[in-house]
Coordinates of N, CA, C and O in Angstrom, one line a residue:
X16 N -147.1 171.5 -55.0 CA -146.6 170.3 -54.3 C -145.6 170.8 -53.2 O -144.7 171.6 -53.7
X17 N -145.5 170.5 -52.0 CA -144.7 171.0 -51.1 C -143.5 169.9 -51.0 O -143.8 168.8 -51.4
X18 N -142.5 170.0 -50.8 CA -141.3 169.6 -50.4 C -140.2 169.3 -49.3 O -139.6 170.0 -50.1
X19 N -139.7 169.2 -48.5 CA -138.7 168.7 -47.9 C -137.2 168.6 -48.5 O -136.9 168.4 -49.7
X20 N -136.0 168.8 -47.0 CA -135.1 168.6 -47.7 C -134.6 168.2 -46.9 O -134.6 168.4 -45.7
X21 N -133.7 166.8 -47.9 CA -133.0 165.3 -47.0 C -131.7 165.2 -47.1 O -131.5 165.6 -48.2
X22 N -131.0 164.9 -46.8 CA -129.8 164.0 -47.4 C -129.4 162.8 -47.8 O -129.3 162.2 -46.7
X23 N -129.1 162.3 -48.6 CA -129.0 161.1 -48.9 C -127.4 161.1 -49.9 O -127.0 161.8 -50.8
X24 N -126.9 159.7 -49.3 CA -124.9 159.5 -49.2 C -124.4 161.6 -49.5 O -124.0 162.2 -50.4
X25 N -124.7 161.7 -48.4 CA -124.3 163.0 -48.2 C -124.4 164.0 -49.3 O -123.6 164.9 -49.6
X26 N -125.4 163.9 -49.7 CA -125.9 164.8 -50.8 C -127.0 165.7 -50.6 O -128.1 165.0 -50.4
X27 N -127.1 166.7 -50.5 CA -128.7 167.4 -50.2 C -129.6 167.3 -51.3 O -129.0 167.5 -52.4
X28 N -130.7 167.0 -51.4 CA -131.6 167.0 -52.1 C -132.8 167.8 -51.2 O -132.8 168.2 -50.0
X29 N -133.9 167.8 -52.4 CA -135.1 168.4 -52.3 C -136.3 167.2 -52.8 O -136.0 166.6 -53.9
X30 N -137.3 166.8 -52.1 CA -137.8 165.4 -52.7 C -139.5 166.0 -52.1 O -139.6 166.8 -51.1
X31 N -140.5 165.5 -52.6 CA -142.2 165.9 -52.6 C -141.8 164.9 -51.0 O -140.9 164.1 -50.8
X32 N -143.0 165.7 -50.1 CA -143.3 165.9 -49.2 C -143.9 164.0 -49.2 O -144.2 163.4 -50.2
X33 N -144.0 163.6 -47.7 CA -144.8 162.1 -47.8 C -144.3 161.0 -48.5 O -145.1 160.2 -49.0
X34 N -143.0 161.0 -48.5 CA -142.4 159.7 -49.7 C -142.3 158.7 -48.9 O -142.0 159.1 -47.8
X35 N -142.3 157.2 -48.8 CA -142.0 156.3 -47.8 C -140.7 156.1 -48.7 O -140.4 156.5 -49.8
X36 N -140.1 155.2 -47.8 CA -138.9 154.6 -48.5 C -139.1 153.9 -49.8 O -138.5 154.4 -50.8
X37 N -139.9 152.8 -50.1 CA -140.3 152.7 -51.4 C -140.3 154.0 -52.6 O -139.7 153.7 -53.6
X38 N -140.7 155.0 -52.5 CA -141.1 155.8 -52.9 C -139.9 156.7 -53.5 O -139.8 157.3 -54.6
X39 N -139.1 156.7 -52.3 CA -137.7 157.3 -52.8 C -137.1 156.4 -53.5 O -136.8 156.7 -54.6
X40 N -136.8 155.4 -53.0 CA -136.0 154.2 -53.8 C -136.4 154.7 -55.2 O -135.6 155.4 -55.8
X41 N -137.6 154.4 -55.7 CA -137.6 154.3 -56.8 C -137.6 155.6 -57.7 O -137.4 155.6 -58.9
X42 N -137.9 156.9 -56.9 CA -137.4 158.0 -57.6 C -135.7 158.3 -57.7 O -135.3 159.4 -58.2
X43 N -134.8 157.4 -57.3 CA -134.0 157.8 -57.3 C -133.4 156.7 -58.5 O -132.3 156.6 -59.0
X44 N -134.5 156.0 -58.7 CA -134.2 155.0 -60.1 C -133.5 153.8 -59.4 O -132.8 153.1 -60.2
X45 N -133.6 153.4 -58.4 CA -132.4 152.1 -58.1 C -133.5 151.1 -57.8 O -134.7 151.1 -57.7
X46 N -132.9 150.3 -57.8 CA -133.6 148.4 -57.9 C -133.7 148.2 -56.5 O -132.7 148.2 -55.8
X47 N -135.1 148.1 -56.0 CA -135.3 147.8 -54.4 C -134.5 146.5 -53.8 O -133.9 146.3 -52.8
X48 N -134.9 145.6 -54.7 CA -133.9 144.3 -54.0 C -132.3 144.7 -53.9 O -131.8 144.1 -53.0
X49 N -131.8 145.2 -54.4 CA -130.6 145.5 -54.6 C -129.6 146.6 -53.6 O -128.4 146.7 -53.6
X50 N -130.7 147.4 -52.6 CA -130.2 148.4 -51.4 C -130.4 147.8 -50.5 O -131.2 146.9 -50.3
X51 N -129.4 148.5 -49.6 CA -130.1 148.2 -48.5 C -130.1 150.1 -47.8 O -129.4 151.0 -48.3
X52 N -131.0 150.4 -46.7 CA -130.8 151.7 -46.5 C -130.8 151.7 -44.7 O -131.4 151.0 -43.9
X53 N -129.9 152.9 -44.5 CA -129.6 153.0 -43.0 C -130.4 154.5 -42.7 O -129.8 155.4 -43.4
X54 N -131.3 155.0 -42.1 CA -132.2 156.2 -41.9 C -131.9 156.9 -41.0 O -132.7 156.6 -40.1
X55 N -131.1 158.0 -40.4 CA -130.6 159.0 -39.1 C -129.9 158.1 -38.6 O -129.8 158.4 -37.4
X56 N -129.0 156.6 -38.9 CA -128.1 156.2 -38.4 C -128.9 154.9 -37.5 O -128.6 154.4 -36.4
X57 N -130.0 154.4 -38.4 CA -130.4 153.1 -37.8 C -130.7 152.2 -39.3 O -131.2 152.8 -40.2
X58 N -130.4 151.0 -39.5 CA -130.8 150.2 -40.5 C -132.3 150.4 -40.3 O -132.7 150.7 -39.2
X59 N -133.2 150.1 -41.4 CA -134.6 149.9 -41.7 C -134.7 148.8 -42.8 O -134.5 148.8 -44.1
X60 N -135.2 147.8 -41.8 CA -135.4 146.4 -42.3 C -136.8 146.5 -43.5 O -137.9 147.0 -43.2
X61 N -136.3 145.6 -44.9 CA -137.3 145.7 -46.0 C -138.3 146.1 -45.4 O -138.8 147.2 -45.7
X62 N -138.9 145.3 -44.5 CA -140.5 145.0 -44.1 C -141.4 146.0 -44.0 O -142.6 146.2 -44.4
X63 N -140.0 147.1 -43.3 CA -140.7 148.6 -42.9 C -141.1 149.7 -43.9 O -142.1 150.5 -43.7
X64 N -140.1 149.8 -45.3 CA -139.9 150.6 -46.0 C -141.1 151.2 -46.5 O -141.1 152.4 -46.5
X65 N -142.4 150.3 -47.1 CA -143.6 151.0 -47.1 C -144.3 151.8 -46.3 O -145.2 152.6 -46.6
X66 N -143.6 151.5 -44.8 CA -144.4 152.5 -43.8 C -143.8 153.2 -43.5 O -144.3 154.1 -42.7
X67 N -142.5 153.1 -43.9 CA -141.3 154.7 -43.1 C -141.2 155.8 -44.0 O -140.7 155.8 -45.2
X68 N -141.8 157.0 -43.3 CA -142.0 157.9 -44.2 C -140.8 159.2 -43.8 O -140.6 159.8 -42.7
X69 N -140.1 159.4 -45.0 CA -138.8 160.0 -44.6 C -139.6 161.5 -44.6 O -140.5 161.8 -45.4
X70 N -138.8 162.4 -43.2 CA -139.5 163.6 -43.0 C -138.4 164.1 -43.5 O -137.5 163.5 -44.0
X71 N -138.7 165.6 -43.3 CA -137.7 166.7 -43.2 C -136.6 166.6 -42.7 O -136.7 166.2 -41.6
X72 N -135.4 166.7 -43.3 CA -134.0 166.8 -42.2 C -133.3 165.3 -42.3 O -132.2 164.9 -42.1
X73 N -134.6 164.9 -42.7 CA -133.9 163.0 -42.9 C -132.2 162.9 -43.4 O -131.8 163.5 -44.4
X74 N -131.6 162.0 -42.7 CA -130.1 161.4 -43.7 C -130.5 160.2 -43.5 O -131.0 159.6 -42.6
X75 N -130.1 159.8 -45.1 CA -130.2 158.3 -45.1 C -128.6 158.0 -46.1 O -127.9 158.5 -47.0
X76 N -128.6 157.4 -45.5 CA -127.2 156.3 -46.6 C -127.7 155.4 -47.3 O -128.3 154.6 -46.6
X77 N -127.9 155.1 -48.7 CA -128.3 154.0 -49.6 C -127.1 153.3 -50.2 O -126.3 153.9 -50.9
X78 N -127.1 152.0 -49.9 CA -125.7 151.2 -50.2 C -126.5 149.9 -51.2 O -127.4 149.1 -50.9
X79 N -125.8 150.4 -52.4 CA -126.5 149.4 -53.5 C -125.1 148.2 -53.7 O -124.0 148.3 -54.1
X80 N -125.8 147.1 -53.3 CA -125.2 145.8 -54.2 C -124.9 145.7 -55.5 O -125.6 146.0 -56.5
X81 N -123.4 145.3 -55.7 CA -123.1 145.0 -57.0 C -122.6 143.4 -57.3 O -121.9 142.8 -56.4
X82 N -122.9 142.9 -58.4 CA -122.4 141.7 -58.4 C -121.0 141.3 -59.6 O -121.2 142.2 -60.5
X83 N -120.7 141.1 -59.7 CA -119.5 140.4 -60.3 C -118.6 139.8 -59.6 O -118.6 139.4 -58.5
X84 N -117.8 139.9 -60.4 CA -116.4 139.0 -59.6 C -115.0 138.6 -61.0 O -114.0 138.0 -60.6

């Protein structure tokens, strides 16, 4: 399996090659309704997430919703 390497909230990782954002989301175990994600410094609206496929070199920031009060 070939690989890529990204960053995500400033973390380097190593992640399989062809992941769309769905893809990652959920390898990283987090609840899709619950992020929202910004990709090289642009937001990517839900709609897109199946079709944006994070390459090599990617930063993404993932900011998860919390609720209480």
């Amino acid at each position: 399996m070939e690989t890529i390497r990204i960053v995500v909230n400033g973390e380097e990782r190593t992640v399989p090659t062809g992941l769309s954002l769905v893809d990652l989301i959920q390898l990283l175990n987090l609840e899709p309704s619950r992020v929202a994600v910004e990709l090289n410094r642009a937001i990517v609206r839900r709609e897109a997430w199946t079709t944006t496929v994070v390459a090599g070199g990617a930063r993404l920031e993932i900011v998860q919703f919390v609720g209480g009060g």
